[in-house]
mmCIF file of C-alpha atoms and ligand atoms in Angstrom:
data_model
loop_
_atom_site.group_PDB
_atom_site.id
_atom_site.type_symbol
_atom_site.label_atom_id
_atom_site.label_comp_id
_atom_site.label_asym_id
_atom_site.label_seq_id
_atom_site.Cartn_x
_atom_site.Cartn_y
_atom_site.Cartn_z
ATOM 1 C CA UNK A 1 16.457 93.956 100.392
ATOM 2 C CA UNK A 2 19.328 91.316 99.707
ATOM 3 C CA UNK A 3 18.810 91.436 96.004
ATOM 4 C CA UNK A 4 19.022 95.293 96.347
ATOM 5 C CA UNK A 5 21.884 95.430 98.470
ATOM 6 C CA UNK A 6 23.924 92.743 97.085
ATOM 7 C CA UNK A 7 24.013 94.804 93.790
ATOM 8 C CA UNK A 8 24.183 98.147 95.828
ATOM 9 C CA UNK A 9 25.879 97.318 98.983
ATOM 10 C CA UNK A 10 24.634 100.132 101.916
ATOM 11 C CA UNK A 11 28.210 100.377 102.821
ATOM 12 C CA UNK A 12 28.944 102.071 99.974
ATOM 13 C CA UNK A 13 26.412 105.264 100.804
ATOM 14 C CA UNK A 14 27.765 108.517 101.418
ATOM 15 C CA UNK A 15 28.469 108.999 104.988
ATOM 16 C CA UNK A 16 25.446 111.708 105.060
ATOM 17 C CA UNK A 17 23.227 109.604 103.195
ATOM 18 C CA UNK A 18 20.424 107.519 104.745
ATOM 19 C CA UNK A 19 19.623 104.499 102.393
ATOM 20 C CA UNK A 20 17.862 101.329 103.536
ATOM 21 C CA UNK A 21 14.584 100.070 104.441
ATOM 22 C CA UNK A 22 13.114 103.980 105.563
ATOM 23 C CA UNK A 23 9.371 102.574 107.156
ATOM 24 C CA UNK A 24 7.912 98.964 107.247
ATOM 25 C CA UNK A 25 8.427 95.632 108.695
ATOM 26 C CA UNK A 26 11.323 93.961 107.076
ATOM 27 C CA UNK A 27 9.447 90.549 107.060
ATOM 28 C CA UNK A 28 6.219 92.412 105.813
ATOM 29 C CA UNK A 29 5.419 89.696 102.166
ATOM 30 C CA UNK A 30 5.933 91.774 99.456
ATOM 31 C CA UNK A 31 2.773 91.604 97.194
ATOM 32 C CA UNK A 32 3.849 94.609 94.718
ATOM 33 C CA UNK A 33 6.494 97.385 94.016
ATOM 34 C CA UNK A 34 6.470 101.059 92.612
ATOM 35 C CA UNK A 35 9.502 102.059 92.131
ATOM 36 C CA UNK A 36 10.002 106.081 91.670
ATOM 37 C CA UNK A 37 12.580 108.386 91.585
ATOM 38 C CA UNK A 38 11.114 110.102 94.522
ATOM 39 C CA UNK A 39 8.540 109.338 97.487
ATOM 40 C CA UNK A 40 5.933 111.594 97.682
ATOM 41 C CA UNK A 41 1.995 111.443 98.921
ATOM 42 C CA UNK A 42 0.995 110.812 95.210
ATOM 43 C CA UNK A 43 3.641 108.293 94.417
ATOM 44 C CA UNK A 44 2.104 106.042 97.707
ATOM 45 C CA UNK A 45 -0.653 107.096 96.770
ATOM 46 C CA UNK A 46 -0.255 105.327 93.070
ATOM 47 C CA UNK A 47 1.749 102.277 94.899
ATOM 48 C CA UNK A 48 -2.032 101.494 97.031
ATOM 49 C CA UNK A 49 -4.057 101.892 93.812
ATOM 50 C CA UNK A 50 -2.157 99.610 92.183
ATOM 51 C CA UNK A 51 -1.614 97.034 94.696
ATOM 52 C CA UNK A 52 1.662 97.929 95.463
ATOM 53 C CA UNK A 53 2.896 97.983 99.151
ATOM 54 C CA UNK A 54 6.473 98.398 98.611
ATOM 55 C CA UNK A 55 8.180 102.025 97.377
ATOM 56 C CA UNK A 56 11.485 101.509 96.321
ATOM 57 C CA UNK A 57 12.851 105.078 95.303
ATOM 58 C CA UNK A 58 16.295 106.421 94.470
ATOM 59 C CA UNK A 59 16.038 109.508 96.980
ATOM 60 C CA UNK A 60 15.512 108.278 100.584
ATOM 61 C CA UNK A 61 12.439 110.207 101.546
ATOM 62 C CA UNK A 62 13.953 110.484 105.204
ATOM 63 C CA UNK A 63 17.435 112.119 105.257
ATOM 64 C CA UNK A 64 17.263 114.696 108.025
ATOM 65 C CA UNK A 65 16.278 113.068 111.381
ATOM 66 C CA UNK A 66 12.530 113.653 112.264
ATOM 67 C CA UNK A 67 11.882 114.881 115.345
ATOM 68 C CA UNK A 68 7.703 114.600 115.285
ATOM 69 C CA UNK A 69 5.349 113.247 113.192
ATOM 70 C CA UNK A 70 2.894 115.122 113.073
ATOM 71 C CA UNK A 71 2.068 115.257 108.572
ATOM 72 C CA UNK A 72 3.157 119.434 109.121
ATOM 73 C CA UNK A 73 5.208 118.892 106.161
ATOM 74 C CA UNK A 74 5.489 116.329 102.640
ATOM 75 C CA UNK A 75 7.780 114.374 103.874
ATOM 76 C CA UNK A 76 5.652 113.717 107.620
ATOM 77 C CA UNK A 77 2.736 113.416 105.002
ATOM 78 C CA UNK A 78 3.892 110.555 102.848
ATOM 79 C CA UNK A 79 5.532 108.788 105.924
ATOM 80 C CA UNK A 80 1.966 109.029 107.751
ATOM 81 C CA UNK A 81 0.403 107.836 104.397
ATOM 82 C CA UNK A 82 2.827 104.863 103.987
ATOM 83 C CA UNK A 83 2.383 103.900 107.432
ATOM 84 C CA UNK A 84 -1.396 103.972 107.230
ATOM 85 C CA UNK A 85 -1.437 102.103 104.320
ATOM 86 C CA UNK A 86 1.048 99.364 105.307
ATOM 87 C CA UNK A 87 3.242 100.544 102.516
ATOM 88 C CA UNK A 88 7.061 100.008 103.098
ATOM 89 C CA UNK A 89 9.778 102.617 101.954
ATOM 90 C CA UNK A 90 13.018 101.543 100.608
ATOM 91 C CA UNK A 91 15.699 104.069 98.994
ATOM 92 C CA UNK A 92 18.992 103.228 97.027
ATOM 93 C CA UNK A 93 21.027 106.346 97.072
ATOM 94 C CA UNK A 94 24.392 107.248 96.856
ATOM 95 C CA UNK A 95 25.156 103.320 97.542
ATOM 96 C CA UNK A 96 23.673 103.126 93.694
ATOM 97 C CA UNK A 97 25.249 105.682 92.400
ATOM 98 C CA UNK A 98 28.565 104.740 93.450
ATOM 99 C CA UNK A 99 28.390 100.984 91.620
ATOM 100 C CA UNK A 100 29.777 100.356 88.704
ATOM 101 C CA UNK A 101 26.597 99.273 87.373
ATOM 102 C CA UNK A 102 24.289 102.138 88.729
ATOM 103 C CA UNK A 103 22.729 105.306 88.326
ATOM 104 C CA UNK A 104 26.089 106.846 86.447
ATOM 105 C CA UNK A 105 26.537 103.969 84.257
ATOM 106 C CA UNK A 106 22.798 103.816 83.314
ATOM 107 C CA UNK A 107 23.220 107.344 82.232
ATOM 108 C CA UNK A 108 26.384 106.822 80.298
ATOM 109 C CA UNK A 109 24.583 103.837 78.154
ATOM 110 C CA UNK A 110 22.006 106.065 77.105
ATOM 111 C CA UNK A 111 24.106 108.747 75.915
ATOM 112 C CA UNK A 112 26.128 105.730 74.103
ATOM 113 C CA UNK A 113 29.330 106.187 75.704
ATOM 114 C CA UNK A 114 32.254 102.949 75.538
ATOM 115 C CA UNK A 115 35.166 101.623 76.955
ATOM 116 C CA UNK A 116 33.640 103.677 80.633
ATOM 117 C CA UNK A 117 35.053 103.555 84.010
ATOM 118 C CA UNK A 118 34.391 105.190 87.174
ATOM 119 C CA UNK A 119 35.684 108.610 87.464
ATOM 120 C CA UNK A 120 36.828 109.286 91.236
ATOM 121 C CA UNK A 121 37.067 105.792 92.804
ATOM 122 C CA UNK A 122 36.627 105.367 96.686
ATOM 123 C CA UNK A 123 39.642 104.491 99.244
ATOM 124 C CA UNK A 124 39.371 102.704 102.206
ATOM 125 C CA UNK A 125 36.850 100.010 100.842
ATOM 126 C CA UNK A 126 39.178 97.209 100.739
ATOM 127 C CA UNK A 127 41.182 94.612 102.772
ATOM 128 C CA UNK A 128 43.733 91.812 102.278
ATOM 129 C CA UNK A 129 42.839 88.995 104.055
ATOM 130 C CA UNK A 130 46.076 86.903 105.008
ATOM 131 C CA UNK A 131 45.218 82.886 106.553
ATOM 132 C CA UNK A 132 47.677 80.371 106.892
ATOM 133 C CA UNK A 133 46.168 76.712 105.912
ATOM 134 C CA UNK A 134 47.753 73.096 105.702
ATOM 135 C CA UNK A 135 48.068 72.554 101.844
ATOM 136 C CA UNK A 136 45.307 69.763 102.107
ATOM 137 C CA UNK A 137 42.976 72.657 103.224
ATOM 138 C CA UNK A 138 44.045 75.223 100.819
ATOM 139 C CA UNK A 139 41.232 74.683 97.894
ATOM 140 C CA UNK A 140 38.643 74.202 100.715
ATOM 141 C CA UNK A 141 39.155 77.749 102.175
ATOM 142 C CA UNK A 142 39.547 79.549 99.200
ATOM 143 C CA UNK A 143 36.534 78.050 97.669
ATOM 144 C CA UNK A 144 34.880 79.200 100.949
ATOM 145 C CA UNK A 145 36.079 82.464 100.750
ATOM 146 C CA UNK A 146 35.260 82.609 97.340
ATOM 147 C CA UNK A 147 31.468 81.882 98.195
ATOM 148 C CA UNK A 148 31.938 84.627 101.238
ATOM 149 C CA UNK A 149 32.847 87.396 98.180
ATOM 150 C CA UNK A 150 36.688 87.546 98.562
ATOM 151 C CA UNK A 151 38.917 87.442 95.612
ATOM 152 C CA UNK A 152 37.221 89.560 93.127
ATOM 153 C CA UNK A 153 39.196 91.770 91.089
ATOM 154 C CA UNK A 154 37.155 93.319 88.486
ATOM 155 C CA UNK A 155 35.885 91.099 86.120
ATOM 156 C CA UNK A 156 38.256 88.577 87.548
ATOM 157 C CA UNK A 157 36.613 86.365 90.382
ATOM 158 C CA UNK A 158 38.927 83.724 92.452
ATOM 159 C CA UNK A 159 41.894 85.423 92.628
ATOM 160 C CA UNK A 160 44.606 84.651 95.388
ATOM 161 C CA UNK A 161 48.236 84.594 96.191
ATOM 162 C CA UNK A 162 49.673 81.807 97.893
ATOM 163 C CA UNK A 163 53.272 80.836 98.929
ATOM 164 C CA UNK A 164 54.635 77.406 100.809
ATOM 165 C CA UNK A 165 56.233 78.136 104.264
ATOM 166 C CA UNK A 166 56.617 76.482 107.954
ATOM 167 C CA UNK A 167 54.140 77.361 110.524
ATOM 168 C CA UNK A 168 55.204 76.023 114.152
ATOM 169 C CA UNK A 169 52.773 75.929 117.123
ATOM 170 C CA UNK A 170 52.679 74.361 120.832
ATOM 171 C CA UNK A 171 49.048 73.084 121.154
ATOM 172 C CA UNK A 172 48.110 74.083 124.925
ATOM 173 C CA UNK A 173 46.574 72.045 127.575
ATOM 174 C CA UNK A 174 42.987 70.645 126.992
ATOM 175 C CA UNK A 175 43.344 71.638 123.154
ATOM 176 C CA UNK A 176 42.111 68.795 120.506
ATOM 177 C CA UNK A 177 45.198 69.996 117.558
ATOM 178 C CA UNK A 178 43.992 68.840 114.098
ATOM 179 C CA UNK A 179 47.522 68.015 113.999
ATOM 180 C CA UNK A 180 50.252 67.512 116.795
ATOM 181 C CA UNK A 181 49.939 66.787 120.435
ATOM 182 C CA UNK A 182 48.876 68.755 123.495
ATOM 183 C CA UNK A 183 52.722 70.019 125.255
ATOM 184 C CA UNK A 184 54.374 69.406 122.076
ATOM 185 C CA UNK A 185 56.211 71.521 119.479
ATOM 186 C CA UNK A 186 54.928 71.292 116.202
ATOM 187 C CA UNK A 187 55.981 72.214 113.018
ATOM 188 C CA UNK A 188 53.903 71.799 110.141
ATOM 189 C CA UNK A 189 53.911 72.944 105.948
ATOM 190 C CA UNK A 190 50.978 75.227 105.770
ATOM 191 C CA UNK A 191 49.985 78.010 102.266
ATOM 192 C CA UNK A 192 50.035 81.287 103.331
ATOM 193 C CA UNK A 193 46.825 82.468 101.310
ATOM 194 C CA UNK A 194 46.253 86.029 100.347
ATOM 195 C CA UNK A 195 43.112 87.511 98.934
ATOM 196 C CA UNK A 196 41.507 90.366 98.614
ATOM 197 C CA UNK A 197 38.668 91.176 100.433
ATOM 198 C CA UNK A 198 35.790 94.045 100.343
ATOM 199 C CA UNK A 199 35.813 95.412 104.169
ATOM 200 C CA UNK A 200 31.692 95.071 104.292
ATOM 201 C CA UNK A 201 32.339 91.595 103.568
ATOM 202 C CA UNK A 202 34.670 91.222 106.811
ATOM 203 C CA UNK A 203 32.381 89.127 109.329
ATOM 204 C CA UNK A 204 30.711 87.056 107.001
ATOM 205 C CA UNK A 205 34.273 85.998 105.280
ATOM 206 C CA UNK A 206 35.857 85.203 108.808
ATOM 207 C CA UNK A 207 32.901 83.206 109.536
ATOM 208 C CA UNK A 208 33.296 80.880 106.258
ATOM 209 C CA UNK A 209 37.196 80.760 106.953
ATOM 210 C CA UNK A 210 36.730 79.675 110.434
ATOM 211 C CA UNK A 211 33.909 76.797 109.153
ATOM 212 C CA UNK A 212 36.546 75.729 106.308
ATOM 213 C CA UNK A 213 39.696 76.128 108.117
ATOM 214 C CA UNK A 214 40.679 72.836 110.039
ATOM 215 C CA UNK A 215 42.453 74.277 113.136
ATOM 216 C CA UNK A 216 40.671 74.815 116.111
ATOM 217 C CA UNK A 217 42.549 78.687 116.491
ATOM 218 C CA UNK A 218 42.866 80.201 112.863
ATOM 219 C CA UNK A 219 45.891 82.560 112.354
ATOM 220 C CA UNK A 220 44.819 85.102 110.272
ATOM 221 C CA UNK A 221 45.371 89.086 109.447
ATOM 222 C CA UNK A 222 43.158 91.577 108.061
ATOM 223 C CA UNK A 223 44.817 94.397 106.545
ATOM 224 C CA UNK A 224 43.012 97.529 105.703
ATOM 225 C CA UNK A 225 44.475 98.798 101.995
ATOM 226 C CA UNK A 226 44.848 102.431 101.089
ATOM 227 C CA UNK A 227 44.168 100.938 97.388
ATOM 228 C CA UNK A 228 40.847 102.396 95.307
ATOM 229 C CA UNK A 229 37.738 100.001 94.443
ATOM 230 C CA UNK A 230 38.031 100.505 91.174
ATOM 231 C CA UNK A 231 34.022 99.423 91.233
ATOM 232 C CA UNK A 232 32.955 101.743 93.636
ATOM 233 C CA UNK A 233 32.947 105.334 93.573
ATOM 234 C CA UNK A 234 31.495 108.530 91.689
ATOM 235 C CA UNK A 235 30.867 109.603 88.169
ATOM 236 C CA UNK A 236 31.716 107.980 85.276
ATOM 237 C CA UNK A 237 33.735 108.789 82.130
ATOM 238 C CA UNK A 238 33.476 107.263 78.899
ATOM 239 C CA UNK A 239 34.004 107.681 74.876
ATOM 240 C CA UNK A 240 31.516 108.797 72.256
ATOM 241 C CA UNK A 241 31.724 106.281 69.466
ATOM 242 C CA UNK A 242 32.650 109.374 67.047
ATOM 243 C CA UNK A 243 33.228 112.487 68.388
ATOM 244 C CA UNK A 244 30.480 115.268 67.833
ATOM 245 C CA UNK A 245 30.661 119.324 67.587
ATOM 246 C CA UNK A 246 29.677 121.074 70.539
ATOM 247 C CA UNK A 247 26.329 121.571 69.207
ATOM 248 C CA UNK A 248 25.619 117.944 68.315
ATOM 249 C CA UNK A 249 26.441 116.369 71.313
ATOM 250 C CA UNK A 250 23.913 119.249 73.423
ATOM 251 C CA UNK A 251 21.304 118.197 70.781
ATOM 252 C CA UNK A 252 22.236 114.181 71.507
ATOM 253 C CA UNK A 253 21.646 115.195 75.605
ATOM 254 C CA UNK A 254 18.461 116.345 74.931
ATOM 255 C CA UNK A 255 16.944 113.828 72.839
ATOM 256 C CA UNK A 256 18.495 111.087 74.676
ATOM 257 C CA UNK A 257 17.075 112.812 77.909
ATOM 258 C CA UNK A 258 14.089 114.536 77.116
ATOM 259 C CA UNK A 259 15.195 117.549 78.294
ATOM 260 C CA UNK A 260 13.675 120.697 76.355
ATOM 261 C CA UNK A 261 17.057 123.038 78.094
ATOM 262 C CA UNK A 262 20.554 122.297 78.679
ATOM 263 C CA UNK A 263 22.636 124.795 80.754
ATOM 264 C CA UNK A 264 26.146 125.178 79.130
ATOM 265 C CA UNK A 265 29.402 126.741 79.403
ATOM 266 C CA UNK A 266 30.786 127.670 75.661
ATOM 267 C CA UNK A 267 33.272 125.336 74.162
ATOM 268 C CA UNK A 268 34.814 125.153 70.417
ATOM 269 C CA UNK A 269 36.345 121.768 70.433
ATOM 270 C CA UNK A 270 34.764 118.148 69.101
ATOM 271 C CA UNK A 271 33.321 116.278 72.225
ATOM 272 C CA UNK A 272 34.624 112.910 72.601
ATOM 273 C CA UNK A 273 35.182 111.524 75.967
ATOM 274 C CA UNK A 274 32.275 112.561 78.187
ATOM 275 C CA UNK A 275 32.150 112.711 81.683
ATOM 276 C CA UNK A 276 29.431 112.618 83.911
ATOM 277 C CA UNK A 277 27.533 112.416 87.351
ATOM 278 C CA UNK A 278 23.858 112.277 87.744
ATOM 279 C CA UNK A 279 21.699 114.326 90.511
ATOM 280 C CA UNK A 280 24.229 116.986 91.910
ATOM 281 C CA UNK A 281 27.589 116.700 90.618
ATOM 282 C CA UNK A 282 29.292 119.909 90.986
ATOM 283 C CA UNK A 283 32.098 118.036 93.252
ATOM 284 C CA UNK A 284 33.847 115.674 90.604
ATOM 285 C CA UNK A 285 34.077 119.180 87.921
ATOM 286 C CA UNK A 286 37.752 118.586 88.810
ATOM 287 C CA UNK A 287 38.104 115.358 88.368
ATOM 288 C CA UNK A 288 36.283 115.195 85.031
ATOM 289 C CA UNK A 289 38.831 118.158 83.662
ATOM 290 C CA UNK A 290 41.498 115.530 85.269
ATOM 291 C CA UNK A 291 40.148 113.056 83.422
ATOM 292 C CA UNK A 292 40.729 114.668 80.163
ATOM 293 C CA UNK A 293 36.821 115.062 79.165
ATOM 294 C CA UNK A 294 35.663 116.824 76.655
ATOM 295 C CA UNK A 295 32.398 117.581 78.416
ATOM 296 C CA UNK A 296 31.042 117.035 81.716
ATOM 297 C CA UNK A 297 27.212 116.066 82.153
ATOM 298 C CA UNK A 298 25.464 116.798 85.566
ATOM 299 C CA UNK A 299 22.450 118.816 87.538
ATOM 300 C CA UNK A 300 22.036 121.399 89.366
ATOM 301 C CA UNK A 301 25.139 123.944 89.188
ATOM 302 C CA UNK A 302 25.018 126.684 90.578
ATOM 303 C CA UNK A 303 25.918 129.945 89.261
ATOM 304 C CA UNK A 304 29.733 130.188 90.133
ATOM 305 C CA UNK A 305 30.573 126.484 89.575
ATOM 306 C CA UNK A 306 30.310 127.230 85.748
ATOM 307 C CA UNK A 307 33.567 129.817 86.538
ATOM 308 C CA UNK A 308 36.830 127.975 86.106
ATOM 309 C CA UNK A 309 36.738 125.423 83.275
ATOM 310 C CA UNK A 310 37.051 128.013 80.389
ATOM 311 C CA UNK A 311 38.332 126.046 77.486
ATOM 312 C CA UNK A 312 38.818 123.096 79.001
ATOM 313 C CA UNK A 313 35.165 121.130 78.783
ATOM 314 C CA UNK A 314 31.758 122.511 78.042
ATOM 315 C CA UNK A 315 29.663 121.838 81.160
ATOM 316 C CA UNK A 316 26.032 121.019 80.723
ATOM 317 C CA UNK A 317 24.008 121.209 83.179
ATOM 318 C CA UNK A 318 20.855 118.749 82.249
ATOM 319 C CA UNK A 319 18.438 118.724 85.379
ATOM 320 C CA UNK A 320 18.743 116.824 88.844
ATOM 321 C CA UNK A 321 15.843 114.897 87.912
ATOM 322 C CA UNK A 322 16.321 114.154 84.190
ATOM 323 C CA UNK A 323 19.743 113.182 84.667
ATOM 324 C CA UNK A 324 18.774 110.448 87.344
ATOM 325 C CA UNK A 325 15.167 109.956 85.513
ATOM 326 C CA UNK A 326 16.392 106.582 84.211
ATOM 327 C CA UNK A 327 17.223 104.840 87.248
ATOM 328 C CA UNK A 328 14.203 103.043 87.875
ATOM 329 C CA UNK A 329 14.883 100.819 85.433
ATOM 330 C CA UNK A 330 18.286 99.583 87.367
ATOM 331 C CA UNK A 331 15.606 98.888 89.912
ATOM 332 C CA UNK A 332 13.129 96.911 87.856
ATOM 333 C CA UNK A 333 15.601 94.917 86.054
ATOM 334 C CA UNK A 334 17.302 93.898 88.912
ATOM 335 C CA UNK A 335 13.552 92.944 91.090
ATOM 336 C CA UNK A 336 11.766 91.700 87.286
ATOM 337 C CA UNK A 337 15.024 89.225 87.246
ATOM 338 C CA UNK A 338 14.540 87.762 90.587
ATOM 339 C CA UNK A 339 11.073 88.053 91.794
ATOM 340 C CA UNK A 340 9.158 88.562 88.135
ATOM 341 C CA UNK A 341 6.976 85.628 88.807
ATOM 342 C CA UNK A 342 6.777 86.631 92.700
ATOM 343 C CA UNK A 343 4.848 90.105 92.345
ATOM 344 C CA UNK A 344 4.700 93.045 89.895
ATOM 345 C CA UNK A 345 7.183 95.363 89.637
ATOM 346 C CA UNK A 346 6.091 99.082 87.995
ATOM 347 C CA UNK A 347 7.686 102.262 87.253
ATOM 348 C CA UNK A 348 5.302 104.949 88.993
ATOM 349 C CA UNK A 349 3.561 107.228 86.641
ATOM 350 C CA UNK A 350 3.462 110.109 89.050
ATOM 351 C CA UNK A 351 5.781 112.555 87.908
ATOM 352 C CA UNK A 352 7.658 113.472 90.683
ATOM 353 C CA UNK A 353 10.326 116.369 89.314
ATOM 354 C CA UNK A 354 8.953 119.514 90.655
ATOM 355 C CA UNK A 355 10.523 121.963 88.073
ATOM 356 C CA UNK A 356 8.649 122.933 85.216
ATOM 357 C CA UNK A 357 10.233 125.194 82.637
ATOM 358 C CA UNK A 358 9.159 128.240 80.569
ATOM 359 C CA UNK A 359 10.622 128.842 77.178
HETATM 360 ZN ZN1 ZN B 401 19.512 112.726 93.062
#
């Protein structure tokens, strides 16, 4: 579960989401995974037959609150199975799609999109973390903070800000001052050192400032920014390498999907920057026109979401399922990398998409 949520942190679900460890001991030993795109009876059923007794799925198989358990529907079924079996559930949702490296950017590679970014980045993710340290202390805390996750911006890790100033304090009665004297007034050089600083990240950062820091009472300020993550939020949007008629790019969706149908609005002009959302992306059809796409990949529309973007982008709709169906491997590269030689890690073979289609 660190491995999983280090890479898709659960504080950056959807506030109606439900993603986590769903049924199972946290300290059960892991002997196996399955990973699917979906947990159903047959997919724990697979995981036991194949020594599995860890599901970890993309769809959280419990996302409305159960009130009994009693097997009267699928999802009461597979729980009772996975419980019976000693199987635990785990589900990366919208926390994985909302990476920069998830389900959206998985998608994007195998349509062969560049120079991508997310499309609607998320607010209120980020903080600036302001401490106040005696210059001899400086390198010690940021390296600490550093360690703690602070300081990344983008691609570029150990960033800060610092400037030189005077920092004056009385050290009360029955303190131990790392500088200066109980009663007396002190006034010291300290850095005032800024750095950015994810807001999940919070306790765990204070905690390695406070075991760096040399003072006994650490000034610092947390400041909640109104800035974007730009590696955290929804969709994607990227380049085709050459741009492609209408036509070709619909044929390039469904070879690179496997999709025998793609739902489409018309459109006359060459496709070149591509948008796109996997699962159900009706929601970011304005930001992908915004974007300036060409097209705009997703699942399930729904009749009168196709109204609106005449002439602007040719919407596809390519399946829930098949635009999400490559996920697992996110999953597999990330467990094969750090537990290969641990346990096995398999892609189910249950099919789990319940639509069939008729031509
Ligand atoms: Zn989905």
């Amino acid at each position: 579960m660190r491995v999983l949520e280090a890479a898709a942190p659960l504080a950056y679900q959807e506030s109606y989401d439900n993603a986590g460890l769903q049924c199972g001991d946290p300290q059960l030993e892991v002997r196996g995974v399955l990973i699917a795109l979906d947990c159903t009876p047959a997919v724990v059923d697979e995981a036991v037959r194949r020594g599995c007794n860890v599901v970890v799925a993309h769809h959280p198989l419990i996302f409305k609150p159960l009130k009994r358990l009693t097997g009267a529907n699928e999802v009461e079924q597979t729980l009772l199975k996975a419980i019976k079996n000693d199987v635990a559930l785990y589900a990366a949702h919208t926390n994985l799609d909302n990476v920069a490296h998830g389900v959206n950017r998985k998608l994007a590679d195998k349509l062969g999109l560049e120079n991508g970014r997310i499309l609607d980045t998320k607010p209120g993710l980020l903080a600036k973390l302001i401490t106040y340290v005696p210059a001899t202390h400086t390198a010690a805390v940021l390296a600490a903070l550093y360690a703690a996750g602070a300081g990344q911006v983008g691609q570029y890790s150990e960033c800060s800000f610092r400037s030189e100033g005077t920092g004056t304090f009385t050290p009360g009665a029955g303190t131990s001052p790392f500088q200066g004297t109980p009663g007396q007034p002190e006034t010291t050089r300290e850095d005032r050192v800024e750095v950015l600083l994810p807001l999940h990240l919070q306790r765990s950062a204070l905690a390695a400032l406070r075991a760096a820091h040399p003072y006994e009472e650490v000034a610092y300020e947390i400041i909640k920014l109104e800035n974007s993550h730009q590696e955290v939020g929804s969709g994607f949007v990227g380049e085709l390498p050459e741009a492609l008629s209408p036509a070709e790019f619909r044929q390039r969706l469904r070879t690179a999907l496997g999709v025998p149908v793609v739902k489409y609005t018309d459109f006359e002009r060459p496709i070149k920057k591509v948008a796109l959302c996997g699962g159900a992306g009706s929601f970011l059809i304005g930001n992908a026109r915004a974007a300036g796409a060409d097209a705009y990949v997703t699942g399930d529309l729904k009749y009168h979401e196709y109204f609106g973007a005449e002439g602007q982008l040719m919407l596809c709709d390519v399946g829930h399922f098949e635009s999400e169906q490559f996920t697992g491997e996110i999953f597999q590269d990330l467990l094969a990398a750090n537990f290969g030689s641990n346990f096995a890690v398999l892609i189910a073979q249950t099919l789990t998409n319940p639509v069939r289609y008729d031509f």
